[in-house]
XYZ file of C-alpha atoms in Angstrom:
672
model
C 0.000 0.000 0.000
C 2.726 2.414 0.867
C 5.184 1.466 -1.833
C 3.113 1.385 -4.979
C 3.619 5.043 -5.904
C 6.027 6.422 -8.480
C 8.606 8.658 -6.818
C 10.788 11.015 -8.820
C 14.339 9.919 -8.145
C 16.001 13.246 -8.757
C 13.754 14.944 -6.198
C 14.686 12.520 -3.459
C 18.373 12.708 -4.265
C 18.599 8.972 -4.748
C 21.630 9.042 -6.969
C 23.853 6.213 -5.751
C 26.153 8.267 -3.537
C 28.439 6.468 -1.108
C 27.869 8.122 2.268
C 29.849 7.868 5.533
C 26.940 5.919 7.020
C 27.069 3.401 4.168
C 30.802 3.045 4.727
C 29.959 2.146 8.340
C 27.528 -0.500 7.101
C 30.227 -1.811 4.739
C 32.629 -2.015 7.685
C 30.054 -4.050 9.602
C 29.537 -6.420 6.683
C 33.298 -6.775 6.251
C 33.741 -7.703 9.928
C 30.872 -10.186 9.689
C 32.601 -11.983 6.825
C 36.113 -11.777 8.278
C 35.553 -12.399 12.006
C 34.463 -15.435 13.968
C 31.056 -14.766 15.508
C 28.889 -17.084 17.565
C 25.781 -18.451 15.887
C 23.254 -16.516 18.040
C 25.161 -13.258 17.425
C 25.346 -13.951 13.706
C 21.598 -14.539 13.590
C 20.940 -11.252 15.351
C 23.276 -9.406 12.993
C 21.707 -11.033 9.928
C 18.298 -9.761 11.039
C 19.830 -6.305 11.337
C 21.284 -6.111 7.822
C 18.157 -5.152 5.872
C 16.955 -2.438 8.290
C 20.437 -0.889 8.260
C 20.659 -0.961 4.474
C 17.145 0.216 3.708
C 16.431 2.492 6.642
C 17.388 6.177 7.017
C 21.010 7.086 7.691
C 21.909 6.866 11.379
C 24.439 8.848 13.322
C 27.550 6.931 14.333
C 26.345 6.762 17.921
C 23.003 5.274 16.913
C 24.664 2.850 14.498
C 27.218 1.559 17.010
C 24.578 1.218 19.720
C 22.363 -0.832 17.401
C 25.232 -3.160 16.465
C 26.454 -3.417 20.057
C 23.057 -4.720 21.184
C 23.536 -7.647 18.801
C 27.266 -8.275 19.125
C 29.559 -6.035 21.267
C 32.690 -7.606 19.806
C 31.704 -6.751 16.230
C 30.696 -3.225 17.238
C 34.159 -2.674 18.721
C 35.821 -4.044 15.558
C 33.716 -1.704 13.375
C 34.688 1.249 15.565
C 38.390 0.378 15.165
C 37.982 0.026 11.404
C 36.341 3.457 11.141
C 39.009 4.930 13.465
C 41.800 3.672 11.175
C 40.219 5.444 8.213
C 39.063 8.661 9.906
C 42.290 9.235 11.866
C 44.522 8.023 9.056
C 44.884 9.242 5.517
C 42.931 9.021 2.291
C 44.885 5.926 1.293
C 43.463 4.102 4.336
C 39.948 4.521 3.005
C 41.168 3.430 -0.446
C 42.753 0.355 1.130
C 39.490 -0.514 2.904
C 37.540 -0.542 -0.372
C 40.246 -2.609 -2.045
C 40.053 -5.280 0.682
C 36.296 -5.741 0.511
C 35.365 -9.289 -0.622
C 34.353 -9.441 -4.271
C 30.748 -10.678 -4.612
C 31.669 -12.831 -7.625
C 34.376 -14.758 -5.771
C 33.098 -14.935 -2.173
C 31.179 -18.174 -2.595
C 31.217 -19.342 1.040
C 30.457 -16.057 2.780
C 27.549 -13.641 3.214
C 29.071 -11.531 0.404
C 28.128 -13.960 -2.379
C 26.763 -12.144 -5.447
C 23.127 -13.260 -5.027
C 22.962 -12.525 -1.303
C 21.695 -9.303 0.275
C 25.206 -8.524 1.504
C 26.765 -9.273 -1.889
C 24.311 -7.091 -3.786
C 24.866 -4.204 -1.401
C 28.669 -4.509 -1.577
C 28.611 -4.679 -5.356
C 26.312 -1.662 -5.486
C 28.606 0.357 -3.225
C 31.787 -0.707 -5.021
C 30.378 0.298 -8.397
C 29.257 3.649 -7.009
C 32.651 4.234 -5.351
C 34.595 3.365 -8.479
C 32.595 5.925 -10.469
C 33.643 8.759 -8.170
C 36.168 11.288 -9.398
C 39.227 12.121 -7.283
C 37.610 15.301 -5.943
C 34.481 13.349 -5.011
C 36.572 10.705 -3.236
C 38.322 13.457 -1.280
C 34.962 15.002 -0.299
C 33.754 11.563 0.790
C 36.835 11.124 2.949
C 36.348 14.531 4.601
C 32.690 13.660 5.210
C 33.765 10.383 6.811
C 36.141 12.241 9.118
C 33.389 14.660 10.129
C 30.928 11.783 10.601
C 33.365 9.954 12.876
C 34.700 12.882 14.907
C 31.274 14.482 15.442
C 30.390 11.409 17.481
C 33.118 12.204 20.016
C 32.892 15.989 19.862
C 31.092 17.698 22.762
C 28.033 19.587 21.505
C 28.366 23.341 21.964
C 25.529 25.745 22.714
C 23.111 25.722 19.809
C 24.862 22.735 18.216
C 22.825 19.710 17.193
C 23.288 16.607 19.321
C 24.686 13.376 17.870
C 21.380 11.632 18.580
C 19.461 13.936 16.242
C 18.495 12.038 13.068
C 19.639 13.291 9.707
C 17.335 15.852 8.044
C 18.772 15.485 4.563
C 16.943 13.955 1.587
C 16.305 10.212 1.756
C 16.852 7.788 -1.054
C 13.830 6.191 -2.661
C 14.414 2.880 -0.880
C 14.964 4.624 2.443
C 11.773 6.625 2.051
C 9.744 3.580 1.008
C 11.165 1.503 3.854
C 10.415 4.230 6.394
C 6.839 4.697 5.171
C 6.121 0.964 4.962
C 7.511 0.367 8.441
C 5.576 3.208 10.068
C 2.332 2.271 8.298
C 2.730 -1.346 9.416
C 3.430 -0.298 12.994
C 0.444 2.058 13.066
C -1.765 -0.833 12.020
C -0.332 -3.603 14.186
C 1.622 -2.074 17.087
C 1.129 1.658 17.355
C 3.165 1.750 20.546
C 6.326 0.949 18.556
C 5.680 3.563 15.884
C 7.058 7.072 16.188
C 5.088 9.425 18.404
C 2.604 11.570 16.440
C 4.687 14.751 16.720
C 7.949 12.999 15.757
C 6.330 11.224 12.809
C 4.758 14.488 11.662
C 8.171 16.130 11.718
C 9.725 13.338 9.660
C 6.902 13.490 7.119
C 7.154 17.267 6.828
C 10.871 16.888 6.165
C 10.181 14.240 3.529
C 7.471 16.317 1.809
C 9.772 19.338 1.821
C 12.014 17.536 -0.673
C 9.161 15.914 -2.608
C 5.694 17.497 -2.129
C 4.215 15.069 -4.672
C 5.120 11.924 -2.728
C 1.620 10.363 -2.497
C 2.449 7.704 0.104
C 3.867 10.307 2.491
C 0.550 12.158 2.337
C -1.298 8.929 3.098
C 0.856 8.211 6.135
C 0.267 11.821 7.181
C -3.451 11.041 6.996
C -3.046 7.966 9.221
C -0.938 9.930 11.689
C -3.508 12.731 11.857
C -6.215 10.175 12.603
C -4.262 9.139 15.704
C -4.670 12.591 17.246
C -8.217 13.095 15.923
C -7.209 16.041 13.729
C -10.120 16.179 11.284
C -8.777 19.121 9.279
C -5.292 17.681 8.667
C -6.729 14.195 8.092
C -9.026 15.372 5.315
C -6.316 17.656 3.902
C -3.766 14.813 3.719
C -6.275 12.332 2.307
C -7.234 14.658 -0.527
C -3.568 15.416 -1.239
C -2.870 11.674 -1.396
C -5.460 11.087 -4.121
C -4.455 14.266 -5.970
C -0.828 13.077 -6.121
C -1.915 9.570 -7.018
C -3.771 10.941 -10.040
C -0.880 13.227 -11.030
C 1.645 10.402 -10.821
C -0.410 8.307 -13.242
C 0.097 5.306 -11.004
C -3.534 4.376 -10.515
C -3.817 1.947 -13.389
C -7.121 0.950 -14.959
C -10.157 -0.718 -13.453
C -13.120 -2.246 -15.308
C -12.109 -0.481 -18.518
C -12.120 2.929 -16.832
C -9.147 5.246 -16.582
C -7.335 5.412 -13.252
C -8.358 9.059 -12.932
C -12.004 8.092 -12.364
C -11.037 5.256 -10.070
C -9.098 7.616 -7.842
C -12.022 10.034 -7.720
C -14.563 7.474 -6.547
C -12.243 5.922 -3.990
C -11.273 9.381 -2.771
C -14.955 10.143 -2.174
C -15.402 6.772 -0.451
C -12.431 7.330 1.843
C -13.664 10.827 2.634
C -17.029 9.323 3.608
C -15.329 6.829 5.926
C -13.301 9.666 7.465
C -16.441 11.648 8.282
C -18.066 8.470 9.651
C -15.215 8.015 12.081
C -15.629 11.573 13.336
C -19.412 11.315 13.543
C -20.111 13.806 10.734
C -23.030 11.848 9.328
C -24.368 14.479 6.922
C -20.974 15.088 5.300
C -20.362 11.332 5.204
C -23.693 10.777 3.462
C -22.907 13.415 0.832
C -19.447 11.959 0.127
C -20.898 8.449 -0.021
C -23.586 9.460 -2.496
C -20.883 11.047 -4.658
C -18.826 7.852 -4.567
C -21.895 5.788 -5.506
C -22.717 8.095 -8.419
C -19.185 7.923 -9.874
C -18.983 4.158 -9.337
C -22.301 3.616 -11.113
C -21.153 5.729 -14.060
C -17.980 3.630 -14.263
C -19.794 0.317 -13.667
C -17.350 -0.461 -10.841
C -19.126 -3.224 -8.903
C -16.349 -3.632 -6.340
C -16.430 0.048 -5.410
C -20.228 -0.066 -5.258
C -20.028 -2.986 -2.871
C -17.695 -1.027 -0.599
C -20.121 1.886 -0.791
C -23.028 -0.381 0.185
C -21.039 -1.648 3.190
C -20.403 1.896 4.348
C -24.035 2.808 3.656
C -25.429 0.269 6.125
C -22.670 1.174 8.559
C -23.681 4.826 8.352
C -27.336 3.910 8.923
C -26.374 1.922 12.019
C -24.314 4.797 13.390
C -27.344 7.086 12.918
C -29.489 4.632 14.904
C -31.593 3.405 11.965
C -32.523 -0.197 11.217
C -30.119 -1.355 8.512
C -30.881 -5.083 8.524
C -32.201 -5.160 4.945
C -29.248 -3.128 3.622
C -26.794 -5.375 5.461
C -28.371 -8.561 4.112
C -28.227 -7.149 0.572
C -24.588 -6.238 1.106
C -23.711 -9.767 2.241
C -25.445 -11.305 -0.800
C -23.734 -8.963 -3.239
C -20.320 -9.414 -1.590
C -20.676 -13.186 -1.900
C -21.749 -12.778 -5.549
C -18.659 -10.713 -6.393
C -16.350 -12.996 -4.358
C -15.465 -10.397 -1.718
C -15.143 -12.582 1.403
C -13.821 -9.763 3.591
C -16.894 -7.576 3.033
C -19.253 -10.553 3.235
C -17.785 -11.526 6.607
C -18.003 -7.981 7.962
C -21.644 -7.884 6.879
C -22.451 -11.153 8.654
C -20.709 -9.931 11.795
C -22.758 -6.742 11.621
C -25.946 -8.817 11.313
C -24.864 -10.814 14.350
C -24.411 -7.586 16.270
C -27.889 -6.407 15.271
C -29.332 -9.813 16.174
C -27.751 -9.596 19.608
C -29.360 -6.220 20.252
C -32.720 -7.509 19.007
C -32.797 -10.444 21.417
C -31.921 -13.303 19.069
C -30.948 -16.546 20.778
C -27.265 -17.246 21.282
C -27.214 -20.454 19.235
C -28.518 -18.624 16.130
C -25.811 -16.006 16.444
C -23.143 -18.659 16.954
C -24.315 -20.534 13.857
C -23.934 -17.320 11.831
C -20.454 -16.707 13.231
C -19.524 -20.296 12.408
C -20.250 -19.537 8.743
C -17.959 -16.500 8.870
C -15.214 -18.534 10.535
C -15.282 -20.925 7.578
C -14.716 -17.949 5.277
C -11.914 -16.625 7.487
C -9.940 -19.849 7.582
C -10.570 -20.578 3.918
C -9.116 -17.210 2.868
C -6.629 -16.846 5.773
C -8.253 -13.635 7.019
C -6.487 -13.585 10.373
C -7.662 -10.071 11.217
C -11.290 -11.138 10.905
C -10.597 -14.309 12.888
C -9.483 -12.094 15.774
C -12.575 -9.896 15.398
C -14.816 -12.984 15.343
C -13.305 -14.376 18.549
C -13.559 -10.988 20.256
C -17.149 -10.702 19.081
C -17.987 -14.178 20.377
C -16.437 -13.256 23.717
C -18.662 -10.171 23.858
C -21.775 -12.169 22.929
C -21.253 -14.672 25.711
C -20.587 -11.823 28.156
C -23.766 -10.069 27.061
C -25.829 -13.208 27.564
C -24.279 -13.798 30.983
C -22.258 -16.911 30.071
C -18.964 -16.010 31.718
C -17.442 -19.488 31.371
C -17.930 -19.516 27.606
C -16.727 -15.918 27.387
C -13.544 -16.852 29.237
C -12.960 -19.784 26.883
C -13.254 -17.593 23.769
C -10.966 -14.970 25.293
C -8.298 -17.586 25.984
C -8.629 -18.931 22.430
C -7.775 -15.530 20.999
C -4.948 -14.818 23.428
C -3.307 -18.166 22.701
C -3.879 -18.134 18.942
C -0.913 -17.925 16.613
C -1.449 -15.298 13.938
C -1.641 -16.354 10.300
C 0.001 -13.090 9.266
C 3.784 -12.945 8.788
C 5.727 -11.167 11.489
C 7.174 -8.035 9.900
C 9.498 -5.510 11.524
C 9.631 -7.692 14.642
C 5.974 -7.019 15.504
C 3.709 -9.791 16.782
C -0.008 -9.648 15.942
C -1.136 -9.096 19.524
C -1.686 -5.350 19.528
C -4.940 -5.250 17.610
C -8.243 -4.007 18.933
C -9.539 -7.543 19.282
C -6.826 -8.253 21.838
C -7.643 -5.033 23.696
C -11.343 -5.927 23.889
C -10.637 -9.481 25.039
C -8.175 -8.337 27.698
C -10.801 -5.934 29.039
C -13.308 -8.783 29.271
C -10.661 -10.899 30.948
C -10.065 -8.189 33.554
C -13.795 -8.000 34.280
C -14.103 -11.779 34.559
C -11.234 -11.954 37.041
C -12.658 -9.031 39.018
C -15.952 -10.899 39.337
C -14.068 -13.817 40.842
C -12.300 -11.584 43.354
C -8.860 -12.001 41.749
C -7.972 -8.331 42.044
C -4.222 -8.934 41.899
C -4.628 -10.544 38.478
C -6.891 -7.667 37.425
C -4.183 -5.159 38.335
C -1.648 -7.060 36.237
C -4.007 -7.166 33.237
C -4.760 -3.447 33.512
C -1.061 -2.660 33.806
C -0.392 -4.756 30.711
C -3.172 -2.906 28.873
C -1.656 0.454 29.800
C 1.775 -0.654 28.591
C 0.500 -2.307 25.421
C -1.990 0.443 24.580
C -0.693 3.788 25.960
C -3.024 6.821 25.978
C -1.787 8.141 22.621
C -2.557 4.897 20.736
C -5.767 4.355 18.801
C -6.968 1.377 20.873
C -6.335 2.992 24.270
C -9.976 4.070 24.420
C -11.011 0.413 24.507
C -9.713 -0.131 28.029
C -10.882 3.298 29.193
C -14.333 3.306 27.543
C -14.810 -0.306 26.551
C -18.566 -0.208 26.254
C -18.874 2.853 24.028
C -19.622 2.764 20.348
C -16.363 2.936 18.401
C -15.627 5.273 15.556
C -14.524 2.820 12.895
C -16.396 -0.083 11.355
C -14.227 -2.667 13.062
C -14.691 -0.998 16.437
C -18.422 -1.077 15.858
C -18.324 -4.755 14.922
C -16.424 -5.561 18.091
C -18.634 -3.494 20.405
C -22.117 -4.607 21.396
C -23.013 -1.516 23.359
C -25.139 -0.017 20.597
C -28.043 2.274 21.340
C -30.715 -0.436 21.538
C -28.680 -2.610 23.836
C -27.728 0.324 26.009
C -31.404 1.246 26.270
C -32.309 -2.333 27.215
C -29.632 -2.479 29.905
C -30.422 0.993 31.211
C -34.166 0.334 31.232
C -33.749 -2.947 33.091
C -31.371 -1.380 35.601
C -33.805 1.479 36.072
C -36.636 -0.976 36.735
C -34.554 -2.792 39.365
C -33.715 0.544 40.982
C -37.432 1.424 40.951
C -38.206 -1.817 42.769
C -35.543 -1.002 45.369
C -37.179 2.405 45.907
C -40.455 0.622 46.593
C -38.599 -1.486 49.167
C -37.390 1.658 50.934
C -40.992 2.709 51.450
C -42.027 -0.859 52.391
C -44.044 -1.090 49.196
C -43.042 -4.668 48.438
C -46.373 -5.507 46.808
C -46.013 -2.580 44.389
C -42.494 -3.753 43.489
C -43.770 -7.112 42.208
C -45.290 -5.901 38.876
C -42.146 -3.908 38.120
C -39.918 -6.922 38.727
C -42.133 -9.256 36.697
C -41.998 -6.824 33.775
C -38.207 -6.584 34.105
C -37.911 -10.370 34.157
C -40.018 -10.688 30.996
C -37.874 -8.090 29.234
C -34.606 -9.782 30.288
C -35.845 -13.149 29.060
C -37.085 -11.618 25.812
C -33.559 -10.372 25.078
C -31.967 -13.563 26.510
C -29.961 -11.513 29.021
C -29.351 -14.257 31.541
C -27.207 -12.141 33.829
C -29.909 -9.493 34.270
C -32.595 -12.162 34.466
C -30.755 -13.811 37.369
C -30.401 -10.477 39.144
C -34.112 -9.804 38.646
C -34.983 -13.223 40.115
C -32.897 -12.388 43.188
C -34.898 -9.182 43.594
C -38.141 -11.097 43.049
C -37.265 -13.749 45.641
C -36.303 -11.081 48.179
C -39.607 -9.279 47.580
C -41.580 -12.486 48.111
C -39.616 -13.200 51.268
C -40.528 -9.780 52.626
C -44.175 -10.366 51.670
C -44.202 -13.455 53.891
C -44.162 -16.219 51.268
C -40.679 -17.739 51.818
C -41.567 -21.071 50.203
C -42.490 -19.325 46.970
C -39.333 -17.212 47.247
C -37.248 -20.347 47.684
C -38.823 -21.972 44.617
C -38.129 -18.882 42.541
C -34.569 -18.728 43.824
C -33.883 -22.349 42.891
C -34.593 -21.383 39.281
C -31.735 -18.869 39.255
C -29.224 -20.487 41.601
C -27.615 -22.738 38.968
C -26.780 -20.006 36.389
C -25.678 -17.711 39.216
C -23.220 -20.278 40.588
C -22.027 -21.119 37.067
C -21.593 -17.663 35.544
C -22.062 -14.807 37.999
C -19.557 -12.936 40.129
C -18.424 -14.244 43.527
C -20.348 -11.442 45.254
C -23.546 -12.461 43.468
C -22.999 -16.094 44.463
C -22.614 -15.048 48.094
C -25.725 -12.835 47.938
C -27.755 -15.684 46.410
C -26.668 -18.176 49.072
C -27.331 -15.675 51.865
C -30.841 -15.028 50.523
C -31.440 -18.784 50.186
C -30.406 -19.282 53.823
C -32.791 -16.556 54.964
C -35.615 -18.186 53.000
C -34.776 -21.550 54.602
C -34.822 -19.943 58.046
C -38.200 -18.374 57.308
C -39.588 -21.707 56.072
C -38.324 -23.413 59.259
C -40.289 -20.899 61.304
C -43.540 -21.968 59.594
C -42.881 -25.710 60.059
C -41.931 -26.421 63.683
C -41.832 -30.180 63.147
C -39.021 -29.733 60.566
C -37.297 -26.834 62.265
C -34.098 -28.687 63.133
C -33.632 -30.104 59.648
C -34.371 -26.757 57.979
C -32.065 -24.902 60.390
C -29.220 -27.342 59.666
C -29.769 -26.864 55.932
C -29.749 -23.084 56.412
C -26.467 -23.360 58.321
C -24.855 -25.231 55.414
C -26.073 -22.557 53.008
C -24.703 -19.807 55.266
C -21.326 -21.551 55.365
C -21.255 -21.478 51.546
C -22.151 -17.791 51.571
C -19.397 -17.120 54.132
C -16.856 -18.878 51.877
C -17.748 -16.603 48.956
C -17.630 -13.426 51.049
C -14.324 -14.492 52.632
C -12.873 -14.916 49.156
C -13.619 -11.227 48.562
C -12.801 -10.188 52.129
C -16.239 -8.554 52.231
C -16.512 -7.853 55.950
C -19.926 -6.191 55.868
C -21.539 -9.278 54.365
C -19.574 -11.593 56.654
C -20.972 -9.629 59.592
C -24.503 -10.431 58.379
C -23.628 -14.110 57.954
C -22.190 -14.399 61.479
C -25.292 -12.690 62.898
C -27.584 -15.260 61.280
C -25.282 -18.141 62.212
C -25.424 -17.112 65.852
C -29.232 -17.146 65.731
C -29.386 -20.567 64.081
C -26.873 -22.179 66.461
C -28.811 -20.821 69.436
C -32.113 -22.180 68.059
C -30.446 -25.604 67.758
C -29.055 -25.407 71.292
C -25.455 -25.132 70.106
C -24.387 -22.529 72.632
C -20.624 -22.818 72.019
C -20.982 -22.339 68.252
C -23.497 -19.572 68.827
C -21.106 -17.696 71.099
C -18.296 -18.114 68.566
C -20.430 -16.658 65.755
C -21.568 -13.847 68.054
C -17.937 -13.044 68.894
C -16.997 -12.941 65.207
C -19.943 -10.659 64.554
C -18.877 -8.363 67.403
C -15.259 -8.189 66.199
C -16.310 -7.283 62.647
C -18.838 -4.770 63.933
C -16.145 -3.030 65.976
C -13.678 -3.110 63.070
C -16.137 -1.643 60.580
C -17.184 1.104 63.005
C -20.457 1.579 61.151
C -23.955 0.623 62.242
C -25.076 -2.620 60.663
C -28.256 -2.187 58.585
C -31.028 -4.653 59.394
C -30.167 -7.940 57.690
C -33.822 -8.491 56.844
C -34.055 -5.245 54.862
C -31.333 -5.654 52.258
C -30.592 -8.071 49.480
């Protein structure tokens, strides 16, 4: 993507000059072929060769530091070699070039003619041999300055040795720099240059070649990082303008590249406005792209437009199910698996918000997974796993959610590892790690949660594009992929908020002892939770319902209702919820025992067992307020069974916790 443009060589100054930095690289290659190096060090140096050859020129300090990290012995030998030339005479530099291994004769070394090292050496030797005497002398003086500036103390106003070169880059250096930064922005933004530093490098590059299209595109990506809408749009338009001027757009469907650039420029502008929430401008740009694509009969571009059209409708809160289904059908017809998969994932998201059953959504995702593995779409595999994790979390199935999260975290990427970057810095990983933190928090493993959050902060610092995921995980994202990953769309948010509001309304009725008036509210909330298959909220509603029935004096009915929810609560809910459920069950058992004197001992013993389970859950969280309630009830039960010693022990534990908390204990009977 970043290297398909035509760059004017004379503008970038890419005439094959031999520079002092390239002499340093030659010295390194010479030492690698002449010295004995251990195998691990040689492997590290071999991995370093291409970045040194293709990357921007480094200062001597930066170069030696990079080599020293791989092999200190070789770095010292290179320094001595450069010292001999810089502190010697011109003939010493001439002698160095004469001793370089010839690529056509060095069959058993890295300098063989078909190797990377051999090609570079041959290239440099040919360039050096073409130099006139005056040019050789200038090169030697430049080498001396390059070497001695490393050891010279910077004076006031003098540039430090660590400052990168601001001169023109060669074509290969520019392409390598742009490709590397674009790859890092996509896969590991934390390793890319900071926005300000990258902007400075791009400005320097565009100063020498304002028509370098790929530099404008990277400028667009960099501006998106800092949410600069003006510079983003400016750079995007410049990119397509330069692409048209360079004549490098080719032909598509019998149409000239000029028209192709225009329609894709309009499409990209629409996506830019979508990301910033400018729906009206996005709609106008999208309609323009559709019009040009229809005139050119470009079905692929039209399919992309249709995908963005249903995305735009979703972002505006409209029902886009029909548009999405049409998009999936057309994408499959034109053999566009990426767009077809995104459409299916969008339909799954809409189905989740509309209360579709989990198994139907999973069947749909299974179809997309077949597409992903068939076409090796590793990015969409990650999105699918993150989406499945979110679905299970939404439906209250924490065990299944944890399983899907672990699948993604332990999955080996299908994509090649470029520039030393692993594929574990994508948004899917950020979403899954956030779910993982929540799941561990629910189990009371707060130490693990702290480690996960710390890892998130290190992996996704505040300036990176996915940092918002672990700060505002449940908000609607700005890009299509963010939206596919996130299930907190408007409908779902309304469902959750409405259900939570209904539970809060019931609790307000409790405060005024209006337990009978709370029942219709809770029954309505339960019906709504079941309609949307929100098991977690349904279980919470059943807890509220059982507590209300207990307070209305029908503990047997409360216990029957509670038995319906106890299994999913123990299987999928947080430790606190498990403890609350067991405590409520014990209170119901105690109330039932009071109505059946002939079974009082058996019921009291059963209630004691339930209280012990509740105490184990609360102890796991070190929740002293709830433990105080448990000990209070245990003391009552032991006394009713004539177990004075156990009763006194529970009473003592209650007293100790009450003194430690230094807050009046609310009546146990009045809170859930």
